[in-house]
């Protein structure tokens, strides 16, 4: 039990000044069996608090269908057991490089630009969700014997909008749902962000990666009193598919952490441990200053070049941060928990079964619908996965260019069953003309919904239409294949598997294989899974979706939590959407020197 308040200069715990030394760790990016270990690593680094977002779309993937909402409460209990306080950032929007910024696809598909505003229909859904979610936060607040010290109002709202009525509604709703601990907002240290995202009477905090004194000076212009806090100290950064791996020099990051603390401020290290975007939940960004450029999908690994790496091991940055934080600890820092063990050697996955995509769709897909124009993913109720569109090009007519308007994000095109090309821009045209009197089939995959900026919430699939010459092709049949259709071995057993095509054929489809382990790995353990020369798709091990792989990199393997492995037979499914390669292997692989870009300086470490 305790009393945590916001003072004129400091945070106060039972009336005494206290500094929050927090680290971001998202419970949804770490297997639950590993929460305890990762939280112990935070304590060993010198932190006294953990921060997490809450992704609405993970817990209400379809309207009115809730899934494991209690995971947040269990995580907060684990934090309490580990001796950490907790900061909760429930959204409803979270950004977080997460699919759609955490907003459900069924919500943004219906409301579009009305989300994140004081729109009556939007707020009906927010009210219902918060009343379902927040009781488990309220009952775990500090004054009730729990770890929760603070709760955020929305997230970086000043980077998006200026609807003060919306923010005030959320603050009032949090109080109505039993939140009595201090509320706060967090925004970049820019005048327009702080004026758009802050609320009178609620603590404003700042997000940045460098230049702490300058950032806090901007914050002080808007908030003359109250404790200073960097709510997101960006100690690393995330990777986009097809781009260089991003790193930040450990000494440079530690110097900024020291500068933050020398300012007398509290801090939340983003990320202390990044984890993994399992099950295709990674989001995407739009390039360009106005966020209107090419899609930049976020990679499966959310390692973030954090002080605790994706596998839970300390990095050089961990030791540099621990040295800085030790000077602010009440006593000696705890010892580190045992380091996770990596599976030694290499196991070959024997891929014995295969089914083409059309057979997979027949077994696991949704109902086919026929519409005058192509329905979007949202209209088909598809969150993560792909949609097959089929349309006829009438004839007789001469060959004309075939194009797609509003394509999001990648389409593999077949003409009368023969692969004709891949389209990957919003307005794209096949290289070769298409004659009339043929059937055109487009398999469109979402690479992740935009999670930040004015293009967030945009629909997926074909948002415009299919053109033959300049004529729209109407009468489109569409059928979705959602990733959650691969929920169990029982579901996948419905797929009519046959013998895989020969090596080098590059066939798409669902591949099934397996490997044997002599015994379960002891304690905290992990492995890496590699698919050399495979194109793009998703992998499951014993029904657990590791996420997307893609030959464009920068990731060269997928992280496999040891807890999903088992002694004896293990099953692997590979949904290949571009073209299968050679062997699939599991084990310990030397990390190749990835092409990397090292960022430093204030321009590189400010969002927006």
Coordinates of C-alpha atoms in Angstrom, one line a residue:
X1 CA 0.0 0.0 0.0
X2 CA 1.2 3.5 -0.7
X3 CA 0.3 7.0 -2.0
X4 CA 1.9 8.1 -5.2
X5 CA 1.4 11.7 -6.3
X6 CA 2.7 14.4 -8.6
X7 CA 4.5 17.2 -6.6
X8 CA 5.6 20.6 -7.7
X9 CA 9.1 19.3 -8.5
X10 CA 9.2 15.6 -7.9
X11 CA 7.1 12.4 -7.9
X12 CA 6.2 11.7 -4.3
X13 CA 5.7 8.3 -2.6
X14 CA 4.1 8.7 0.7
X15 CA 5.2 12.4 0.6
X16 CA 8.8 11.6 -0.1
X17 CA 10.6 12.4 -3.4
X18 CA 11.1 9.4 -5.6
X19 CA 12.6 9.0 -9.1
X20 CA 11.1 6.5 -11.6
X21 CA 13.7 4.4 -13.4
X22 CA 11.5 2.5 -15.8
X23 CA 11.9 0.3 -18.7
X24 CA 9.5 -0.6 -21.5
X25 CA 8.7 -4.3 -21.9
X26 CA 5.5 -5.2 -23.8
X27 CA 3.9 -8.4 -22.4
X28 CA 2.4 -9.1 -25.8
X29 CA 5.9 -9.3 -27.4
X30 CA 7.3 -11.8 -24.9
X31 CA 6.0 -15.3 -24.3
X32 CA 4.2 -15.4 -20.9
X33 CA 6.5 -18.1 -19.6
X34 CA 9.4 -15.7 -20.0
X35 CA 7.9 -12.7 -18.3
X36 CA 9.6 -13.5 -15.0
X37 CA 13.0 -13.7 -16.5
X38 CA 12.7 -10.5 -18.5
X39 CA 11.4 -8.6 -15.5
X40 CA 14.3 -9.9 -13.4
X41 CA 16.6 -8.5 -16.1
X42 CA 15.1 -5.1 -15.7
X43 CA 15.7 -5.2 -12.0
X44 CA 19.3 -6.3 -12.5
X45 CA 19.9 -3.4 -14.9
X46 CA 18.9 -1.0 -12.1
X47 CA 15.3 -0.2 -12.9
X48 CA 12.5 0.1 -10.3
X49 CA 9.5 0.2 -12.8
X50 CA 8.2 -1.4 -15.9
X51 CA 6.0 0.2 -18.6
X52 CA 3.7 -1.5 -21.1
X53 CA 1.2 -0.6 -23.7
X54 CA -2.1 -2.5 -24.2
X55 CA -3.0 -3.4 -27.8
X56 CA -6.8 -3.3 -28.2
X57 CA -6.8 -5.2 -31.5
X58 CA -5.0 -8.2 -29.8
X59 CA -7.7 -8.5 -27.2
X60 CA -10.8 -7.7 -29.3
X61 CA -9.7 -8.9 -32.8
X62 CA -13.4 -9.0 -33.9
X63 CA -16.2 -6.9 -32.6
X64 CA -17.5 -8.2 -29.3
X65 CA -15.1 -11.2 -29.3
X66 CA -12.6 -10.8 -26.5
X67 CA -9.4 -12.8 -26.2
X68 CA -7.3 -13.1 -23.1
X69 CA -8.0 -9.6 -21.8
X70 CA -6.7 -10.8 -18.4
X71 CA -3.1 -11.1 -19.8
X72 CA -2.5 -7.5 -18.7
X73 CA -3.5 -8.3 -15.1
X74 CA -1.2 -11.4 -15.0
X75 CA 1.7 -9.3 -16.3
X76 CA 1.1 -6.6 -13.7
X77 CA 1.1 -9.4 -11.0
X78 CA 4.4 -10.7 -12.4
X79 CA 5.9 -7.2 -12.2
X80 CA 4.7 -6.8 -8.6
X81 CA 6.2 -10.2 -7.8
X82 CA 9.5 -9.1 -9.4
X83 CA 9.6 -6.0 -7.1
X84 CA 8.8 -3.5 -9.8
X85 CA 6.3 -0.6 -10.0
X86 CA 4.3 -0.4 -13.2
X87 CA 3.2 2.3 -15.7
X88 CA 0.2 1.4 -18.0
X89 CA -0.4 3.0 -21.4
X90 CA -3.8 1.6 -22.4
X91 CA -4.4 3.7 -25.5
X92 CA -6.9 3.2 -27.1
X93 CA -4.2 4.1 -29.7
X94 CA -0.6 3.0 -28.9
X95 CA 1.5 3.3 -32.0
X96 CA 4.2 0.9 -30.8
X97 CA 5.1 -0.2 -34.3
X98 CA 2.1 -2.5 -33.8
X99 CA -0.6 -3.4 -36.4
X100 CA -2.9 -0.4 -36.9
X101 CA -1.4 1.3 -33.8
X102 CA -3.4 -1.1 -31.7
X103 CA -6.8 0.0 -33.1
X104 CA -9.0 -2.9 -34.3
X105 CA -9.4 -3.3 -38.1
X106 CA -13.1 -3.5 -37.7
X107 CA -13.1 -0.1 -36.0
X108 CA -11.0 1.8 -38.4
X109 CA -12.6 0.1 -41.4
X110 CA -16.0 1.4 -40.4
X111 CA -15.0 4.8 -39.0
X112 CA -11.9 5.8 -40.9
X113 CA -10.7 9.3 -40.0
X114 CA -13.3 9.6 -37.2
X115 CA -11.2 7.5 -34.9
X116 CA -9.1 9.3 -32.3
X117 CA -11.6 12.1 -32.2
X118 CA -14.6 13.2 -30.1
X119 CA -16.9 11.2 -32.5
X120 CA -19.9 9.7 -30.8
X121 CA -19.8 6.3 -32.5
X122 CA -16.0 5.9 -31.9
X123 CA -16.4 6.7 -28.2
X124 CA -19.1 4.1 -27.8
X125 CA -16.6 1.5 -28.6
X126 CA -13.8 3.1 -26.6
X127 CA -16.1 3.3 -23.5
X128 CA -17.1 -0.3 -23.9
X129 CA -13.5 -1.5 -24.3
X130 CA -12.1 0.5 -21.4
X131 CA -14.8 -0.6 -19.1
X132 CA -13.8 -4.2 -19.9
X133 CA -10.1 -3.6 -19.6
X134 CA -9.5 -1.1 -16.8
X135 CA -10.9 -2.9 -13.8
X136 CA -7.9 -5.1 -13.7
X137 CA -5.7 -2.0 -13.7
X138 CA -7.7 -0.2 -11.0
X139 CA -7.6 -3.1 -8.6
X140 CA -3.8 -3.3 -9.0
X141 CA -3.0 0.4 -8.2
X142 CA -0.5 1.2 -5.6
X143 CA -3.1 2.3 -3.0
X144 CA -4.7 -1.1 -3.3
X145 CA -1.5 -3.0 -2.7
X146 CA -0.5 -3.3 -6.4
X147 CA 2.3 -2.0 -8.6
X148 CA 0.5 0.5 -10.8
X149 CA 1.7 4.1 -10.3
X150 CA 0.5 6.0 -13.4
X151 CA -1.8 5.6 -16.4
X152 CA -1.4 7.4 -19.7
X153 CA -4.1 9.3 -21.6
X154 CA -4.0 8.2 -25.3
X155 CA -0.5 8.2 -26.8
X156 CA 1.5 10.9 -28.6
X157 CA -1.7 12.5 -29.6
X158 CA 0.1 15.8 -30.4
X159 CA 1.8 14.0 -33.3
X160 CA -1.7 13.3 -34.8
X161 CA -4.5 15.7 -33.7
X162 CA -5.7 18.5 -31.6
X163 CA -9.1 17.4 -30.3
X164 CA -8.9 18.4 -26.6
X165 CA -12.5 17.3 -26.1
X166 CA -11.4 13.7 -27.1
X167 CA -8.5 13.8 -24.6
X168 CA -10.8 15.2 -21.9
X169 CA -13.3 12.4 -22.5
X170 CA -10.6 9.8 -22.1
X171 CA -9.3 11.3 -18.9
X172 CA -12.8 11.4 -17.4
X173 CA -13.4 7.8 -18.6
X174 CA -10.2 6.6 -16.9
X175 CA -11.5 8.1 -13.7
X176 CA -14.9 6.6 -14.2
X177 CA -13.3 3.2 -14.6
X178 CA -11.6 3.4 -11.2
X179 CA -8.2 4.9 -12.1
X180 CA -7.1 7.1 -9.1
X181 CA -3.3 7.1 -9.7
X182 CA -1.9 10.1 -11.6
X183 CA -2.6 10.4 -15.3
X184 CA -0.1 11.7 -17.8
X185 CA 0.4 12.4 -21.5
X186 CA 3.5 11.9 -23.6
X187 CA 4.6 13.7 -26.7
X188 CA 7.6 14.8 -28.6
X189 CA 9.4 18.0 -27.4
X190 CA 7.9 20.2 -30.1
X191 CA 5.5 23.1 -29.5
X192 CA 2.8 21.8 -31.8
X193 CA 3.0 18.3 -30.3
X194 CA 2.8 19.5 -26.7
X195 CA -0.1 21.9 -27.4
X196 CA -2.0 19.2 -29.3
X197 CA -1.4 16.4 -26.9
X198 CA -1.4 17.9 -23.4
X199 CA -4.3 18.6 -21.1
X200 CA -4.5 21.2 -18.3
X201 CA -4.1 19.6 -14.9
X202 CA -2.5 16.4 -16.3
X203 CA 1.2 15.8 -16.2
X204 CA 2.9 16.1 -19.6
X205 CA 6.0 14.1 -20.3
X206 CA 8.4 14.1 -23.3
X207 CA 9.6 11.4 -25.8
X208 CA 13.1 11.8 -27.3
X209 CA 16.4 10.1 -27.9
X210 CA 19.1 12.8 -27.4
X211 CA 19.5 16.4 -26.3
X212 CA 17.8 15.9 -23.0
X213 CA 18.4 19.4 -21.7
X214 CA 16.9 21.0 -24.8
X215 CA 13.9 18.7 -24.7
X216 CA 13.2 19.4 -21.1
X217 CA 13.5 23.2 -21.7
X218 CA 10.8 22.9 -24.3
X219 CA 8.7 20.9 -21.9
X220 CA 9.2 23.5 -19.2
X221 CA 7.9 26.2 -21.5
X222 CA 4.6 24.4 -21.6
X223 CA 4.6 23.0 -18.0
X224 CA 6.5 25.3 -15.6
X225 CA 6.2 23.0 -12.6
X226 CA 5.9 19.3 -11.9
X227 CA 8.4 16.5 -12.2
X228 CA 10.3 16.1 -15.4
X229 CA 10.1 12.7 -17.2
X230 CA 11.3 11.3 -20.5
X231 CA 8.5 8.8 -21.0
X232 CA 10.2 7.3 -24.1
X233 CA 14.0 7.4 -24.1
X234 CA 14.7 5.9 -27.5
X235 CA 17.9 4.0 -26.8
X236 CA 17.7 2.1 -30.1
X237 CA 15.3 1.8 -33.0
X238 CA 13.2 -0.7 -34.9
X239 CA 13.9 -2.3 -38.3
X240 CA 11.9 -2.1 -41.6
X241 CA 11.9 -5.0 -44.0
X242 CA 14.2 -4.3 -46.9
X243 CA 16.3 -1.7 -45.0
X244 CA 19.5 -1.8 -43.0
X245 CA 19.5 -3.1 -39.5
X246 CA 19.5 -0.1 -37.1
X247 CA 21.9 0.2 -34.2
X248 CA 22.8 2.9 -31.7
X249 CA 26.2 3.1 -30.1
X250 CA 26.1 1.9 -26.5
X251 CA 28.3 4.7 -25.1
X252 CA 26.3 7.3 -26.9
X253 CA 23.0 5.9 -25.5
X254 CA 24.4 5.7 -22.0
X255 CA 25.6 9.3 -22.2
X256 CA 22.1 10.5 -23.0
X257 CA 20.7 8.3 -20.2
X258 CA 23.1 10.0 -17.8
X259 CA 22.2 13.4 -19.1
X260 CA 18.5 12.7 -18.4
X261 CA 19.2 11.7 -14.9
X262 CA 21.5 14.6 -14.3
X263 CA 18.6 16.9 -15.1
X264 CA 16.8 15.4 -12.1
X265 CA 14.3 13.7 -14.3
X266 CA 12.7 10.3 -14.3
X267 CA 13.0 8.1 -17.3
X268 CA 11.4 5.2 -19.2
X269 CA 13.9 3.4 -21.4
X270 CA 12.2 2.5 -24.7
X271 CA 12.8 -0.3 -25.2
X272 CA 14.5 -2.0 -22.2
X273 CA 13.6 -5.3 -23.9
X274 CA 11.9 -5.3 -27.3
X275 CA 10.9 -8.9 -27.9
X276 CA 9.3 -10.1 -31.1
X277 CA 6.3 -9.3 -33.3
X278 CA 4.9 -12.8 -33.3
X279 CA 1.9 -13.8 -35.4
X280 CA 2.1 -11.0 -38.0
X281 CA 1.2 -8.3 -35.6
X282 CA 3.9 -5.8 -36.7
X283 CA 2.8 -2.5 -38.1
X284 CA 4.2 -0.3 -40.8
X285 CA 5.1 3.3 -41.6
X286 CA 4.7 5.6 -44.6
X287 CA 7.9 7.2 -45.9
X288 CA 8.2 11.0 -46.4
X289 CA 7.8 14.0 -44.2
X290 CA 4.0 14.0 -44.7
X291 CA 3.9 10.2 -44.4
X292 CA 2.5 9.8 -47.9
X293 CA 5.3 7.8 -49.5
X294 CA 6.0 4.1 -49.9
X295 CA 5.0 1.6 -47.3
X296 CA 7.8 0.7 -44.8
X297 CA 6.6 -2.5 -43.0
X298 CA 8.2 -3.3 -39.7
X299 CA 10.3 -6.5 -39.3
X300 CA 9.3 -9.4 -37.1
X301 CA 12.2 -8.9 -34.7
X302 CA 11.5 -6.0 -32.3
X303 CA 15.0 -6.4 -30.8
X304 CA 15.2 -2.5 -31.0
X305 CA 19.0 -2.7 -30.3
X306 CA 17.8 -2.7 -26.7
X307 CA 20.0 -3.3 -23.7
X308 CA 18.3 -6.8 -23.3
X309 CA 18.3 -8.5 -26.7
X310 CA 15.5 -10.4 -28.3
X311 CA 16.6 -13.7 -26.6
X312 CA 16.7 -12.0 -23.2
X313 CA 20.5 -11.7 -22.9
X314 CA 22.4 -8.6 -21.7
X315 CA 24.2 -6.6 -24.4
X316 CA 27.0 -4.0 -24.0
X317 CA 24.3 -1.4 -23.7
X318 CA 22.9 -3.3 -20.7
X319 CA 26.2 -3.1 -18.9
X320 CA 26.7 0.6 -19.8
X321 CA 23.2 1.4 -18.5
X322 CA 23.6 -0.7 -15.4
X323 CA 26.7 1.4 -14.6
X324 CA 24.8 4.6 -15.0
X325 CA 21.8 3.5 -13.1
X326 CA 23.8 2.0 -10.2
X327 CA 24.6 5.5 -9.0
X328 CA 20.9 6.2 -8.4
X329 CA 20.1 2.9 -6.7
X330 CA 19.4 2.6 -2.9
X331 CA 21.8 -0.3 -2.6
X332 CA 23.7 -2.9 -4.5
X333 CA 21.9 -4.0 -7.7
X334 CA 20.5 -7.6 -7.9
X335 CA 22.4 -10.3 -9.7
X336 CA 21.3 -11.2 -13.2
X337 CA 19.1 -14.3 -13.6
X338 CA 20.6 -17.2 -15.5
X339 CA 21.2 -16.3 -19.1
X340 CA 19.0 -18.1 -21.6
X341 CA 20.6 -21.1 -23.3
X342 CA 20.7 -21.3 -27.1
X343 CA 20.0 -24.6 -28.7
X344 CA 23.3 -26.0 -29.9
X345 CA 23.9 -27.6 -33.2
X346 CA 21.6 -27.6 -36.2
X347 CA 18.5 -29.6 -36.9
X348 CA 17.0 -30.1 -40.3
X349 CA 13.2 -29.8 -40.6
X350 CA 12.0 -32.6 -42.9
X351 CA 9.3 -31.0 -45.1
X352 CA 7.2 -33.9 -46.3
X353 CA 3.8 -32.4 -47.0
X354 CA 2.5 -29.5 -49.3
X355 CA -0.7 -28.0 -50.4
X356 CA -1.2 -25.2 -53.0
X357 CA -2.7 -22.0 -51.9
X358 CA -6.0 -22.6 -53.5
X359 CA -6.4 -25.8 -51.6
X360 CA -5.4 -24.1 -48.3
X361 CA -8.0 -21.4 -49.0
X362 CA -10.7 -24.0 -49.7
X363 CA -9.9 -25.6 -46.3
X364 CA -9.3 -22.6 -44.1
X365 CA -10.6 -19.5 -45.9
X366 CA -13.7 -17.5 -45.4
X367 CA -16.8 -17.4 -47.6
X368 CA -16.3 -16.1 -51.1
X369 CA -18.2 -12.9 -51.8
X370 CA -19.0 -11.3 -55.1
X371 CA -19.1 -7.5 -55.4
X372 CA -19.2 -4.9 -58.2
X373 CA -15.8 -3.6 -56.9
X374 CA -13.1 -5.3 -54.9
X375 CA -13.9 -5.4 -51.1
X376 CA -11.2 -4.3 -48.8
X377 CA -9.7 -6.5 -46.0
X378 CA -11.9 -4.6 -43.5
X379 CA -15.1 -5.3 -45.5
X380 CA -14.1 -9.0 -45.5
X381 CA -13.3 -8.9 -41.8
X382 CA -9.6 -9.9 -42.4
X383 CA -7.1 -8.4 -40.0
X384 CA -3.9 -10.3 -40.8
X385 CA -3.4 -12.5 -43.8
X386 CA -4.3 -12.4 -47.5
X387 CA -7.2 -12.2 -49.9
X388 CA -7.7 -13.9 -53.2
X389 CA -9.5 -11.6 -55.7
X390 CA -10.8 -13.1 -59.0
X391 CA -12.2 -11.2 -61.9
X392 CA -12.8 -11.8 -65.6
X393 CA -11.4 -9.6 -68.4
X394 CA -14.1 -9.6 -71.0
X395 CA -13.4 -10.4 -74.6
X396 CA -12.8 -10.6 -77.4
X397 CA -10.4 -7.6 -77.2
X398 CA -6.8 -7.0 -77.8
X399 CA -4.2 -7.2 -75.0
X400 CA -4.2 -4.2 -72.7
X401 CA -2.2 -3.2 -69.6
X402 CA -3.7 -4.6 -66.4
X403 CA -3.4 -2.4 -63.4
X404 CA -4.5 -2.0 -59.8
X405 CA -5.4 1.3 -58.1
X406 CA -5.1 1.5 -54.3
X407 CA -3.1 -1.7 -53.9
X408 CA -2.2 -2.4 -50.2
X409 CA 0.2 -4.1 -50.1
X410 CA 1.6 -6.9 -52.4
X411 CA -0.3 -8.8 -55.1
X412 CA 0.8 -11.9 -56.9
X413 CA -1.1 -12.0 -60.2
X414 CA -2.1 -15.1 -62.2
X415 CA -3.7 -15.0 -65.6
X416 CA -5.6 -18.2 -66.5
X417 CA -3.6 -19.9 -63.7
X418 CA -0.2 -18.8 -64.9
X419 CA 1.8 -16.5 -62.8
X420 CA 2.1 -13.1 -64.5
X421 CA 4.0 -11.0 -62.0
X422 CA 4.1 -9.3 -58.6
X423 CA 2.8 -5.8 -58.0
X424 CA 3.9 -3.9 -54.9
X425 CA 3.1 -0.2 -55.3
X426 CA -0.3 1.5 -54.6
X427 CA -0.9 2.1 -58.3
X428 CA 0.7 -0.6 -60.2
X429 CA 0.6 -2.2 -63.7
X430 CA 1.7 -5.6 -64.9
X431 CA 4.7 -5.5 -67.2
X432 CA 3.0 -7.5 -70.0
X433 CA -0.4 -6.7 -71.5
X434 CA -3.3 -9.1 -70.7
X435 CA -5.7 -10.3 -73.4
X436 CA -9.5 -10.3 -73.1
X437 CA -11.4 -13.4 -72.3
X438 CA -9.2 -14.5 -69.4
X439 CA -9.5 -15.0 -65.7
X440 CA -7.3 -12.8 -63.5
X441 CA -6.5 -13.9 -60.0
X442 CA -4.7 -11.6 -57.5
X443 CA -3.4 -12.8 -54.1
X444 CA -3.1 -9.7 -52.0
X445 CA -1.2 -9.7 -48.7
X446 CA -1.2 -7.1 -46.0
X447 CA 2.3 -6.3 -44.8
X448 CA 1.1 -4.5 -41.7
X449 CA -1.3 -1.6 -41.2
X450 CA 0.2 1.8 -40.7
X451 CA 0.7 2.6 -37.0
X452 CA 1.8 6.2 -37.0
X453 CA 0.9 9.4 -38.8
X454 CA -2.0 10.6 -40.9
X455 CA -2.2 7.4 -43.0
X456 CA -2.8 5.3 -39.9
X457 CA -6.0 3.3 -40.2
X458 CA -6.0 3.1 -44.0
X459 CA -7.7 0.0 -45.5
X460 CA -5.9 -3.0 -46.9
X461 CA -6.4 -5.0 -50.0
X462 CA -7.6 -3.3 -53.2
X463 CA -8.9 0.1 -52.1
X464 CA -9.5 1.3 -55.7
X465 CA -10.1 -1.2 -58.4
X466 CA -8.7 -3.5 -61.2
X467 CA -8.3 -1.8 -64.5
X468 CA -8.0 -3.3 -68.0
X469 CA -6.7 -0.4 -70.2
X470 CA -8.6 2.4 -68.4
X471 CA -11.7 0.4 -67.8
X472 CA -12.7 -0.9 -64.4
X473 CA -13.3 -4.7 -64.3
X474 CA -16.5 -5.3 -62.2
X475 CA -17.9 -8.4 -60.7
X476 CA -15.0 -9.2 -58.4
X477 CA -15.1 -12.4 -56.3
X478 CA -13.0 -12.2 -53.1
X479 CA -12.1 -14.7 -50.3
X480 CA -10.0 -14.1 -47.3
X481 CA -7.5 -16.3 -45.6
X482 CA -6.8 -15.0 -42.0
X483 CA -3.7 -16.0 -40.1
X484 CA -5.9 -17.0 -37.1
X485 CA -7.3 -19.8 -39.3
X486 CA -4.1 -21.7 -38.5
X487 CA -5.0 -21.7 -34.9
X488 CA -4.5 -25.4 -34.2
X489 CA -3.3 -28.8 -35.6
X490 CA -7.0 -29.8 -35.9
X491 CA -7.6 -26.8 -38.2
X492 CA -4.6 -27.4 -40.3
X493 CA -5.4 -31.2 -40.6
X494 CA -8.3 -30.1 -42.8
X495 CA -5.8 -29.1 -45.5
X496 CA -5.5 -31.8 -48.2
X497 CA -1.7 -32.2 -48.2
X498 CA 0.2 -34.0 -50.9
X499 CA 3.8 -34.5 -51.9
X500 CA 5.9 -31.3 -52.1
X501 CA 6.9 -30.2 -55.6
X502 CA 10.5 -30.8 -56.6
X503 CA 13.3 -28.7 -55.3
X504 CA 13.8 -25.5 -57.2
X505 CA 10.2 -25.2 -58.4
X506 CA 9.6 -22.2 -56.1
X507 CA 6.0 -23.2 -55.5
X508 CA 3.8 -21.2 -53.1
X509 CA 1.5 -22.9 -50.6
X510 CA 1.5 -24.5 -47.2
X511 CA 4.4 -26.8 -46.3
X512 CA 4.4 -29.1 -43.3
X513 CA 7.4 -30.8 -41.7
X514 CA 8.9 -31.7 -38.5
X515 CA 12.0 -32.5 -36.4
X516 CA 12.8 -34.5 -33.3
X517 CA 14.4 -33.1 -30.1
X518 CA 15.9 -35.7 -27.7
X519 CA 14.7 -33.7 -24.6
X520 CA 13.2 -30.4 -23.6
X521 CA 15.6 -27.6 -23.2
X522 CA 16.3 -26.7 -19.6
X523 CA 15.1 -23.4 -18.1
X524 CA 15.2 -20.3 -20.2
X525 CA 16.2 -21.4 -23.7
X526 CA 15.7 -20.4 -27.4
X527 CA 16.6 -21.4 -30.9
X528 CA 16.7 -19.7 -34.3
X529 CA 14.8 -20.9 -37.4
X530 CA 16.2 -20.3 -40.8
X531 CA 14.7 -20.6 -44.3
X532 CA 17.5 -20.1 -46.8
X533 CA 16.3 -19.0 -50.2
X534 CA 12.6 -19.0 -49.2
X535 CA 10.7 -15.9 -50.3
X536 CA 8.1 -14.5 -47.9
X537 CA 5.6 -16.0 -45.6
X538 CA 4.8 -17.2 -42.1
X539 CA 6.1 -20.0 -39.8
X540 CA 4.4 -21.9 -37.0
X541 CA 6.2 -24.3 -34.6
X542 CA 3.9 -26.6 -32.7
X543 CA 1.0 -24.2 -33.6
X544 CA 2.8 -21.1 -32.3
X545 CA 3.2 -18.4 -35.0
X546 CA 6.8 -17.1 -35.0
X547 CA 5.8 -14.3 -37.4
X548 CA 6.7 -13.3 -41.0
X549 CA 10.0 -14.1 -42.7
X550 CA 11.1 -12.4 -45.9
X551 CA 14.2 -12.8 -47.9
X552 CA 14.7 -9.0 -48.2
X553 CA 16.0 -8.9 -44.6
X554 CA 17.4 -7.5 -42.5
X555 CA 16.4 -10.4 -40.3
X556 CA 18.0 -13.7 -41.4
X557 CA 16.3 -16.0 -38.9
X558 CA 13.3 -16.2 -36.6
X559 CA 13.4 -16.3 -32.8
X560 CA 11.9 -19.5 -31.3
X561 CA 11.1 -19.4 -27.6
X562 CA 12.3 -22.6 -26.0
X563 CA 9.0 -23.0 -24.2
X564 CA 7.2 -23.8 -27.6
X565 CA 9.6 -26.7 -28.3
X566 CA 9.0 -30.1 -26.8
X567 CA 10.8 -33.4 -26.4
X568 CA 10.2 -35.8 -29.2
X569 CA 8.3 -34.8 -32.3
X570 CA 7.8 -31.1 -33.2
X571 CA 5.7 -29.9 -36.1
X572 CA 6.5 -26.9 -38.4
X573 CA 4.2 -25.2 -40.9
X574 CA 5.4 -22.8 -43.5
X575 CA 3.0 -20.6 -45.5
X576 CA 5.1 -19.6 -48.4
X577 CA 3.6 -16.7 -50.5
X578 CA 6.4 -15.9 -52.9
X579 CA 8.4 -19.0 -53.7
X580 CA 9.8 -21.9 -51.6
X581 CA 13.5 -22.4 -51.2
X582 CA 15.8 -25.1 -49.9
X583 CA 16.1 -26.6 -46.4
X584 CA 14.5 -25.3 -43.2
X585 CA 16.8 -25.5 -40.2
X586 CA 16.6 -25.0 -36.5
X587 CA 19.4 -24.4 -34.1
X588 CA 22.2 -22.1 -33.3
X589 CA 23.5 -19.9 -36.1
X590 CA 26.4 -17.5 -36.1
X591 CA 25.1 -14.0 -36.5
X592 CA 26.3 -12.7 -39.9
X593 CA 27.5 -9.1 -40.0
X594 CA 24.2 -7.5 -41.1
X595 CA 24.4 -4.2 -43.0
X596 CA 23.7 -1.6 -40.3
X597 CA 23.1 2.0 -40.0
X598 CA 24.2 3.7 -36.8
X599 CA 22.0 6.6 -35.7
X600 CA 22.9 9.4 -33.4
X601 CA 22.1 13.1 -33.0
X602 CA 18.8 14.8 -32.2
X603 CA 17.5 14.8 -35.8
X604 CA 17.8 11.0 -36.0
X605 CA 16.1 10.4 -32.6
X606 CA 13.0 12.4 -32.8
X607 CA 9.8 11.0 -34.1
X608 CA 7.4 13.0 -36.3

